[in-house]
Amino acid sequence: MDSLTTVAVIFSYVLSLLRISMALDTIIVNQPITDGETITSAGGSFELGFFNPGNSKNRYLGIWYKKASKKPVVWVANRESPLTDSSGVLKVTQPGILVLVNGTNGILWNSTSSRSAQDPNAQLLDSGNLIMRNGNDSDPENSLWQSFDYPCDTLLPGMKFGWNRVTGLDRHLSSWRSADDPSKGNFTYGIDLSGFPQLLLKNGLAVAFRPGPWNGIRFSGIPQLTINPVYSYEFVSNEKEIYFMYHLVNSSVVMRNVLTPDGYSRRFTWTDQKNEWSLYSTAQRDDCDTYAICGVNGICKINESPKCECMKGFRPKIQSNWDMADWSNGCIRSTRLDCQKGDGFEKYSGVKLPDTQSSWFNESMNLKECASLCLSNCSCTAYANSDIRGAGSGCLLWFGGLIDIRDFTQNGQEFYVRMAASELGMDFSFSYLRNINLIQIS
Ligand SMILES: *[C@@H]1O[C@H](CO)[C@@H](O)[C@H](O)[C@H]1NC(C)=O
Ligand SMILES: *[C@@H]1O[C@H](CO)[C@@H](O)[C@H](O)[C@H]1NC(C)=O
Ligand SMILES: *[C@@H]1O[C@H](CO)[C@@H](O)[C@H](O)[C@H]1NC(C)=O
Ligand SMILES: *[C@@H]1O[C@H](CO)[C@@H](O)[C@H](O)[C@H]1NC(C)=O
Ligand SMILES: *[C@@H]1O[C@H](CO)[C@@H](O)[C@H](O)[C@H]1NC(C)=O
Ligand SMILES: *[C@@H]1O[C@H](CO)[C@@H](O)[C@H](O)[C@H]1NC(C)=O
Ligand SMILES: *[C@@H]1O[C@H](CO)[C@@H](O)[C@H](O)[C@H]1NC(C)=O
């Protein structure tokens, strides 16, 4: 051994000692991660490093479950800019950003930060969150950047699924293109803020599935979201933020929620004993969950044949299409509304609320105020409570056609559709106030 080699051997030995003496869940300045090296979260749940997805030869920097079988990837940094070789290096740079470079120092991906830190370092938490912190402050709320703010296709327990209204940060899921390609695919899933906020799953710009608005208990279109032994959940909405979040009840059951490349929102669970992932639930349950399958003013009933019906007082817009099971043109009113003489409302129970993209809402009004407000505006077509907890509260108004309503056997809710008085068997001379009384009776 010549002296130079000896020095090199000693140097690398000292370096490896240094790495052992450091936390193995942290990347610090001047100590990058190269392809082949990984860091592991303190509890051993998650690992960060380079991988190639499926049959792809491309290399990506990602985070995956370390203990669970198949080690599913939950987050990818350079999903749109893959490495074609194993020259990737992830480093922490001043004043506190993560940079992924290739063999020629080309930047493939970097984190962002609006603040700077004196002692920046990146730590992989046991929640699966990679945070850029200052010193030893491991509170994600104080972090300069966190991977939980930039979800890919996976929603992990403790991740906020929704918006920071102050900064405009929209934490939504986007599907992988395929099992071999983590670049953004056709589907996105997140909270839509036009009208009364609701969850939408989109294929490109088109809505594919609509879990709908939060009604205080669950999303209107996901009746199976109920209290269960595996996970708890919350929905937070205030001036600063609006998000959905779930937590594991028993940490020995691991759960992840994935938006699959073919556009399904699925929950998978894993336990030590079983050591395999099993499908826990799928948000979309049947054909009636296909967005607007029955067209405008139609209602989908999964146990009926045909499954599409027009709402009461409506008839197919194009009967011949309807007869051939093409419901896309929807339904029109059998009797025109007469706002001046007075209209009334038909009550629907056990349903998923219509699309709220162009709705109006006021969360401090009651149902009676809501009814009279709808009646006083000739373009208002339906109303409902925005929150169904207790006796119900809040007011939600729809204008124009009602889209994507379906019937549920359980956990559906109520809403009221404007109808011509004659359709309701009301006298045309009924006054405005009498209409209000009728609403109370129904
Ligand atoms: C490294 O990345 C840069 C910028 O993305 C790119 O132009 C260059 O071709 C890459 N080099 C290699 C060896 O892949
Ligand atoms: C990091 O990447 C973003 C794009 O994602 C870019 O706008 C920004 O300038 C980059 N910042 C640095 C310091 O490279
Ligand atoms: C972080 O570092 C400060 C100062 O070095 C020390 O006082 C504190 O105990 C440390 N906190 C943790 C959680 O290690
Ligand atoms: C958590 O789940 C494990 C395995 O299913 C079980 O043995 C344990 O009793 C559970 N703990 C609690 C607090 O429910
Ligand atoms: C995604 O969209 C493209 C273009 O519309 C289509 O060719 C492809 O089959 C779609 N992929 C999936 C998984 O739906
Ligand atoms: C909402 O309704 C309450 C009670 O009727 C009213 O005081 C308030 O001004 C309304 N807010 C808006 C934005 O219309
Ligand atoms: C009815 O409501 C719509 C939508 O909020 C609004 O644009 C319109 O001005 C209202 N009309 C009346 C007469 O209040």
XYZ file of C-alpha atoms and ligand atoms in Angstrom:
540
model
C 0.000 0.000 0.000
C 1.514 3.336 -0.952
C 1.113 6.265 1.383
C -1.531 7.938 -0.788
C -3.743 4.846 -0.667
C -3.224 4.593 3.085
C -4.312 8.190 3.498
C -7.362 7.525 1.321
C -8.301 4.410 3.299
C -7.947 6.218 6.615
C -9.867 9.180 5.263
C -12.816 7.057 4.133
C -12.745 5.181 7.436
C -12.964 8.464 9.323
C -15.772 9.550 7.000
C -17.745 6.377 7.711
C -17.216 6.883 11.449
C -18.505 10.412 11.016
C -21.631 9.120 9.273
C -22.258 6.614 12.073
C -21.820 9.328 14.683
C -24.439 11.419 12.861
C -28.140 10.701 12.850
C -28.824 8.206 10.063
C -32.082 9.969 9.255
C -30.452 13.281 8.355
C -28.558 14.826 5.439
C -26.269 17.705 6.328
C -24.332 20.275 4.313
C -21.221 18.774 2.676
C -22.453 15.232 3.234
C -24.627 14.358 0.244
C -26.448 11.125 -0.531
C -25.258 9.352 -3.663
C -27.016 6.626 -5.611
C -26.781 3.451 -3.517
C -26.801 5.289 -0.194
C -29.975 5.789 1.816
C -31.182 7.365 5.022
C -33.809 5.730 7.251
C -36.295 7.419 9.558
C -35.628 7.013 13.284
C -38.360 4.409 13.840
C -37.323 2.486 10.739
C -40.613 3.009 8.892
C -39.389 4.926 5.848
C -36.259 5.042 3.731
C -35.021 7.690 1.280
C -32.754 6.973 -1.661
C -32.567 6.264 -5.366
C -34.715 3.623 -7.050
C -35.970 2.516 -10.435
C -39.751 2.030 -10.703
C -41.164 -1.214 -12.113
C -39.386 -2.211 -15.300
C -37.946 1.247 -15.908
C -34.188 1.743 -16.106
C -34.509 5.383 -15.033
C -33.378 6.387 -11.560
C -35.459 8.549 -9.222
C -34.980 9.953 -5.764
C -37.850 8.842 -3.542
C -39.175 7.769 -0.167
C -40.572 4.261 0.392
C -41.832 2.033 3.179
C -38.778 0.229 4.522
C -40.407 -2.565 6.541
C -43.478 -3.348 4.457
C -43.419 -5.860 1.635
C -42.808 -4.558 -1.922
C -41.527 -1.309 -0.348
C -44.071 0.928 -2.116
C -42.776 4.375 -3.049
C -44.772 7.167 -1.398
C -43.000 10.233 -2.751
C -40.730 11.062 -5.704
C -38.597 14.187 -6.023
C -37.594 14.231 -9.700
C -40.750 12.647 -11.117
C -40.582 14.804 -14.258
C -36.817 14.654 -14.754
C -35.433 11.132 -14.362
C -31.777 10.226 -14.135
C -30.639 7.918 -16.897
C -27.699 6.585 -14.885
C -26.626 6.152 -11.271
C -24.765 9.455 -11.052
C -27.443 11.175 -8.946
C -26.477 13.120 -5.835
C -28.806 14.736 -3.311
C -27.288 17.534 -1.296
C -28.244 20.168 1.211
C -27.024 23.615 0.276
C -27.054 26.990 1.984
C -29.279 28.766 2.783
C -31.476 25.697 3.101
C -32.541 23.960 -0.080
C -32.250 20.380 -1.282
C -30.698 19.944 -4.712
C -30.608 16.821 -6.854
C -27.841 16.864 -9.448
C -26.578 14.413 -12.064
C -23.036 13.443 -13.016
C -22.422 16.705 -14.864
C -23.833 18.816 -12.018
C -27.044 19.528 -13.949
C -29.879 20.338 -11.526
C -32.722 17.823 -11.963
C -34.799 18.927 -8.996
C -34.580 21.289 -6.041
C -36.736 22.164 -3.057
C -37.830 25.725 -2.456
C -37.639 27.930 0.555
C -38.810 31.382 1.405
C -36.615 31.457 4.504
C -32.968 30.705 5.179
C -31.362 28.747 7.978
C -28.017 28.997 9.731
C -27.731 25.249 10.178
C -29.839 23.678 7.423
C -30.250 19.920 7.299
C -32.836 17.525 5.896
C -34.421 14.928 8.155
C -36.636 11.989 7.198
C -39.311 11.701 9.878
C -40.975 8.427 10.819
C -44.233 9.769 9.343
C -42.589 9.613 5.896
C -42.212 13.409 5.794
C -38.855 14.771 4.606
C -38.316 18.148 6.225
C -35.722 20.849 5.692
C -35.054 22.118 9.185
C -32.798 24.542 10.983
C -30.540 22.873 13.574
C -32.364 20.176 15.489
C -35.898 21.613 15.254
C -37.915 18.591 14.050
C -41.338 20.244 14.176
C -42.703 20.165 10.589
C -44.602 23.393 11.342
C -41.265 25.195 11.696
C -39.629 23.546 8.691
C -38.293 25.535 5.742
C -39.758 22.959 3.366
C -41.497 19.590 3.723
C -42.267 16.822 1.251
C -45.790 16.504 2.737
C -46.546 19.858 1.080
C -45.815 18.379 -2.360
C -47.687 15.063 -2.523
C -47.338 12.753 -5.506
C -49.873 9.912 -5.773
C -49.925 8.911 -2.099
C -51.716 10.408 0.890
C -50.076 9.261 4.122
C -51.504 9.566 7.640
C -50.845 13.072 8.963
C -50.627 14.711 5.528
C -52.824 17.723 4.863
C -54.958 17.091 1.782
C -56.113 20.561 0.746
C -55.169 24.224 0.676
C -53.173 26.748 2.606
C -55.480 29.665 1.792
C -52.874 32.258 2.775
C -50.043 31.075 0.509
C -52.289 29.412 -2.089
C -50.464 26.096 -1.691
C -52.709 23.343 -3.109
C -51.799 19.904 -1.745
C -53.472 17.484 -4.133
C -52.608 14.049 -5.486
C -51.591 13.369 -9.070
C -51.378 9.862 -10.465
C -48.270 8.218 -11.868
C -48.356 7.776 -15.641
C -47.884 4.030 -15.128
C -46.312 1.619 -12.634
C -43.035 2.138 -14.513
C -43.270 5.914 -14.771
C -43.848 8.282 -11.823
C -44.246 11.369 -14.029
C -47.632 13.092 -13.743
C -50.374 10.961 -15.299
C -53.914 11.826 -16.346
C -55.557 12.039 -12.942
C -55.562 14.588 -10.139
C -57.471 14.520 -6.870
C -57.976 17.458 -4.566
C -60.244 20.117 -3.087
C -61.923 22.465 -5.568
C -62.639 25.923 -4.159
C -65.035 27.280 -6.783
C -68.431 27.443 -5.072
C -68.885 25.457 -1.888
C -65.578 23.528 -1.508
C -65.738 19.911 -2.621
C -63.418 17.029 -3.452
C -62.986 16.371 -7.170
C -61.086 13.609 -8.941
C -60.268 14.776 -12.459
C -59.064 13.170 -15.667
C -57.232 16.069 -17.266
C -59.659 18.980 -16.974
C -62.777 16.790 -16.852
C -64.290 15.659 -13.572
C -64.204 11.845 -13.353
C -65.502 11.308 -9.835
C -66.899 13.708 -7.279
C -66.775 12.797 -3.592
C -68.462 16.156 -3.164
C -68.573 18.690 -0.327
C -67.794 18.009 3.322
C -71.121 17.985 5.186
C -69.725 18.152 8.706
C -69.570 14.367 9.033
C -68.174 13.058 5.745
C -67.875 13.900 2.073
C -71.402 13.854 0.664
C -70.444 11.305 -2.015
C -68.526 8.858 0.201
C -71.138 7.272 2.501
C -68.672 4.534 3.465
C -66.509 7.117 5.266
C -67.538 6.230 8.828
C -65.895 5.781 12.216
C -63.785 2.619 12.021
C -61.105 0.790 14.036
C -58.276 1.476 11.549
C -58.143 5.232 11.001
C -59.626 8.442 12.301
C -60.078 11.561 10.186
C -60.768 15.262 10.383
C -61.739 18.091 8.086
C -60.489 21.565 8.904
C -61.830 24.709 7.256
C -61.043 28.240 8.394
C -59.683 31.496 6.933
C -56.146 30.109 6.862
C -56.593 26.589 5.565
C -58.944 23.893 4.368
C -57.908 20.253 4.397
C -58.765 16.635 5.072
C -56.393 14.519 7.168
C -56.419 10.988 8.532
C -54.505 9.283 11.345
C -53.819 5.662 12.196
C -55.667 4.423 15.256
C -53.293 1.517 15.859
C -49.815 2.084 14.493
C -49.273 -1.620 13.942
C -51.717 -1.326 11.027
C -50.101 0.690 8.248
C -52.325 2.479 5.727
C -51.727 4.479 2.560
C -54.181 6.123 0.184
C -53.150 6.028 -3.462
C -54.472 7.647 -6.650
C -53.767 4.854 -9.140
C -52.607 5.440 -12.744
C -56.113 4.453 -13.927
C -57.770 7.023 -11.671
C -59.027 5.137 -8.614
C -58.600 6.399 -5.066
C -57.699 3.291 -3.083
C -56.705 2.633 0.512
C -54.286 -0.200 1.224
C -53.380 -1.683 4.600
C -50.430 -3.729 5.744
C -49.787 -5.572 8.991
C -46.671 -7.274 10.341
C -48.433 -10.603 10.688
C -49.723 -10.685 7.112
C -46.746 -8.950 5.526
C -48.702 -8.061 2.417
C -50.735 -5.105 1.239
C -54.465 -5.611 1.007
C -57.094 -3.377 -0.547
C -59.058 -1.762 2.287
C -61.450 0.375 0.233
C -61.949 2.205 -3.052
C -63.604 5.628 -3.058
C -65.466 4.883 -6.300
C -67.935 2.091 -5.624
C -70.051 1.559 -8.742
C -71.270 3.018 -12.073
C -73.259 5.735 -10.316
C -69.932 7.222 -9.221
C -69.086 8.047 -12.843
C -69.445 11.827 -12.880
C -72.743 13.122 -14.325
C -73.656 9.703 -15.738
C -77.358 10.626 -15.761
C -76.821 14.116 -17.195
C -78.318 17.377 -15.941
C -81.278 16.935 -13.551
C -80.949 13.151 -13.641
C -80.523 10.936 -10.596
C -78.589 7.677 -10.515
C -80.014 4.672 -8.663
C -77.615 1.760 -8.731
C -80.178 -0.912 -7.899
C -82.643 0.147 -10.611
C -82.685 -0.740 -14.274
C -82.093 1.528 -16.041
C -80.039 3.201 -13.329
C -80.803 6.730 -14.504
C -84.057 8.527 -13.790
C -85.160 12.096 -14.263
C -85.932 13.896 -11.021
C -89.617 14.350 -10.267
C -91.213 16.932 -12.553
C -88.482 16.473 -15.205
C -88.444 14.396 -18.407
C -85.657 13.233 -20.735
C -84.426 16.033 -22.961
C -83.993 13.608 -25.871
C -86.291 10.654 -25.256
C -84.850 8.493 -28.087
C -81.324 8.754 -26.626
C -82.624 8.080 -23.148
C -84.390 4.938 -24.428
C -81.042 3.709 -25.785
C -79.388 4.124 -22.384
C -77.580 7.318 -23.417
C -78.451 9.598 -20.508
C -75.840 12.248 -21.217
C -78.325 14.898 -22.414
C -80.111 14.738 -19.098
C -83.569 16.024 -18.256
C -85.675 19.149 -18.683
C -88.625 20.460 -16.718
C -92.066 19.141 -17.616
C -93.630 22.365 -16.332
C -91.886 25.724 -16.502
C -91.178 27.562 -13.320
C -93.155 30.686 -12.611
C -91.143 32.756 -10.254
C -93.701 35.585 -10.114
C -96.716 33.449 -9.229
C -94.684 31.363 -6.820
C -92.837 28.097 -6.878
C -92.293 25.428 -4.232
C -89.751 22.740 -3.429
C -89.581 18.972 -3.709
C -87.578 17.290 -0.968
C -85.029 14.580 -1.731
C -83.601 12.360 0.981
C -80.746 9.865 1.091
C -78.815 11.373 -1.824
C -75.418 12.761 -2.772
C -75.642 16.535 -3.198
C -75.330 17.941 -6.742
C -72.096 19.429 -8.050
C -71.310 22.592 -6.074
C -68.825 24.141 -8.526
C -71.120 27.128 -9.158
C -73.050 27.079 -5.910
C -73.344 29.822 -3.287
C -73.142 29.289 0.451
C -73.458 30.965 3.824
C -72.524 28.805 6.767
C -74.353 30.868 9.383
C -77.857 30.775 7.886
C -80.486 28.228 8.879
C -82.631 26.107 6.564
C -85.649 28.399 6.752
C -83.621 31.477 5.797
C -82.023 29.368 3.099
C -85.402 28.400 1.626
C -86.671 31.960 1.474
C -83.397 33.191 -0.018
C -83.639 30.557 -2.756
C -87.282 31.395 -3.417
C -86.529 35.105 -3.648
C -83.997 34.547 -6.424
C -85.598 33.309 -9.634
C -82.412 31.601 -10.841
C -82.005 29.537 -7.670
C -82.879 25.906 -8.417
C -82.174 24.070 -5.154
C -81.045 24.494 -1.563
C -79.714 22.391 1.304
C -78.004 22.653 4.680
C -74.246 22.924 4.203
C -73.652 21.086 7.499
C -75.864 18.167 8.524
C -74.597 17.749 12.083
C -77.345 17.871 14.711
C -80.443 19.594 13.378
C -78.445 20.937 10.425
C -77.051 24.391 9.704
C -75.726 26.582 6.959
C -77.144 27.334 3.530
C -76.099 25.993 0.167
C -77.801 27.290 -2.999
C -77.622 25.976 -6.562
C -78.282 27.949 -9.741
C -79.062 26.296 -13.076
C -78.913 22.573 -13.805
C -78.324 20.027 -11.049
C -75.554 17.589 -11.882
C -74.249 14.270 -10.515
C -76.926 13.347 -7.990
C -77.146 9.762 -6.830
C -79.202 7.729 -4.444
C -77.617 6.085 -1.394
C -79.045 3.283 0.720
C -77.322 4.770 3.776
C -75.669 8.010 4.867
C -77.227 10.107 2.134
C -78.493 13.631 2.799
C -81.381 15.926 2.023
C -81.835 18.725 -0.454
C -84.746 20.665 -1.914
C -85.389 21.182 -5.625
C -87.401 24.130 -6.938
C -90.596 23.080 -8.700
C -93.527 24.752 -10.373
C -96.400 25.022 -7.914
C -98.631 22.923 -10.178
C -96.150 20.024 -10.074
C -96.390 20.020 -6.322
C -100.186 20.047 -6.340
C -100.158 23.617 -5.051
C -102.656 26.282 -5.951
C -101.250 28.933 -8.284
C -102.644 31.687 -6.110
C -100.464 30.598 -3.178
C -98.534 33.500 -1.909
C -94.823 33.676 -1.358
C -95.305 33.215 2.357
C -97.550 30.220 1.941
C -94.774 28.622 -0.037
C -92.460 29.035 2.886
C -95.045 27.370 5.117
C -95.296 24.469 2.710
C -91.569 24.020 2.877
C -91.778 23.660 6.608
C -94.522 21.034 6.340
C -92.672 18.889 3.768
C -27.471 16.442 -16.452
O -28.583 17.332 -16.368
C -28.532 18.393 -17.286
C -29.666 19.342 -16.966
O -30.859 18.626 -16.749
C -28.554 17.837 -18.717
O -28.499 18.903 -19.643
C -27.392 16.877 -18.915
O -27.476 16.253 -20.178
C -27.406 15.808 -17.828
N -26.207 15.015 -17.927
C -26.230 13.689 -17.954
C -24.908 12.989 -18.041
O -27.272 13.052 -17.933
C -35.731 25.498 -7.703
O -36.654 24.995 -8.679
C -37.666 25.899 -9.033
C -38.587 25.185 -9.965
O -39.134 24.070 -9.320
C -37.067 27.151 -9.626
O -38.091 28.068 -9.951
C -36.098 27.769 -8.638
O -35.474 28.862 -9.211
C -35.076 26.768 -8.180
N -34.286 27.373 -7.120
C -32.957 27.254 -7.088
C -32.282 27.972 -5.972
O -32.356 26.605 -7.889
C -31.449 21.330 20.194
O -30.253 22.052 20.387
C -30.266 22.964 21.466
C -29.012 23.806 21.462
O -27.972 23.104 20.858
C -30.443 22.158 22.763
O -30.491 23.043 23.872
C -31.725 21.363 22.682
O -31.858 20.517 23.818
C -31.746 20.489 21.434
N -33.070 19.897 21.295
C -33.229 18.620 20.953
C -34.647 18.177 20.829
O -32.286 17.871 20.751
C -52.955 -3.059 17.547
O -52.985 -4.115 16.603
C -52.256 -5.256 17.002
C -52.231 -6.242 15.866
O -53.435 -6.281 15.181
C -52.924 -5.831 18.263
O -52.199 -6.948 18.717
C -52.934 -4.752 19.353
O -53.638 -5.234 20.478
C -53.581 -3.487 18.854
N -53.442 -2.445 19.830
C -54.447 -1.674 20.191
C -54.141 -0.612 21.200
O -55.583 -1.786 19.732
C -54.338 9.202 -20.465
O -54.779 10.081 -21.494
C -54.260 9.760 -22.751
C -54.718 10.855 -23.730
O -56.060 11.175 -23.523
C -54.747 8.361 -23.185
O -54.196 8.028 -24.425
C -54.300 7.337 -22.127
O -54.820 6.059 -22.423
C -54.775 7.760 -20.749
N -54.236 6.863 -19.751
C -54.991 6.302 -18.801
C -54.269 5.405 -17.839
O -56.198 6.500 -18.703
C -74.675 35.053 6.133
O -75.871 34.974 6.846
C -75.871 35.704 8.064
C -77.171 35.397 8.790
O -78.273 35.551 7.958
C -75.688 37.174 7.736
O -75.636 37.931 8.933
C -74.406 37.365 6.954
O -74.265 38.680 6.538
C -74.372 36.463 5.740
N -73.079 36.542 5.102
C -72.942 36.710 3.797
C -71.555 36.768 3.281
O -73.885 36.794 3.035
C -79.545 35.492 -7.809
O -78.328 34.830 -7.483
C -77.336 35.002 -8.455
C -76.166 34.146 -8.085
O -75.729 34.372 -6.777
C -76.941 36.453 -8.522
O -75.945 36.642 -9.521
C -78.170 37.289 -8.852
O -77.838 38.659 -8.762
C -79.286 36.992 -7.861
N -80.484 37.662 -8.284
C -81.226 38.375 -7.445
C -82.447 39.005 -8.003
O -80.898 38.503 -6.268
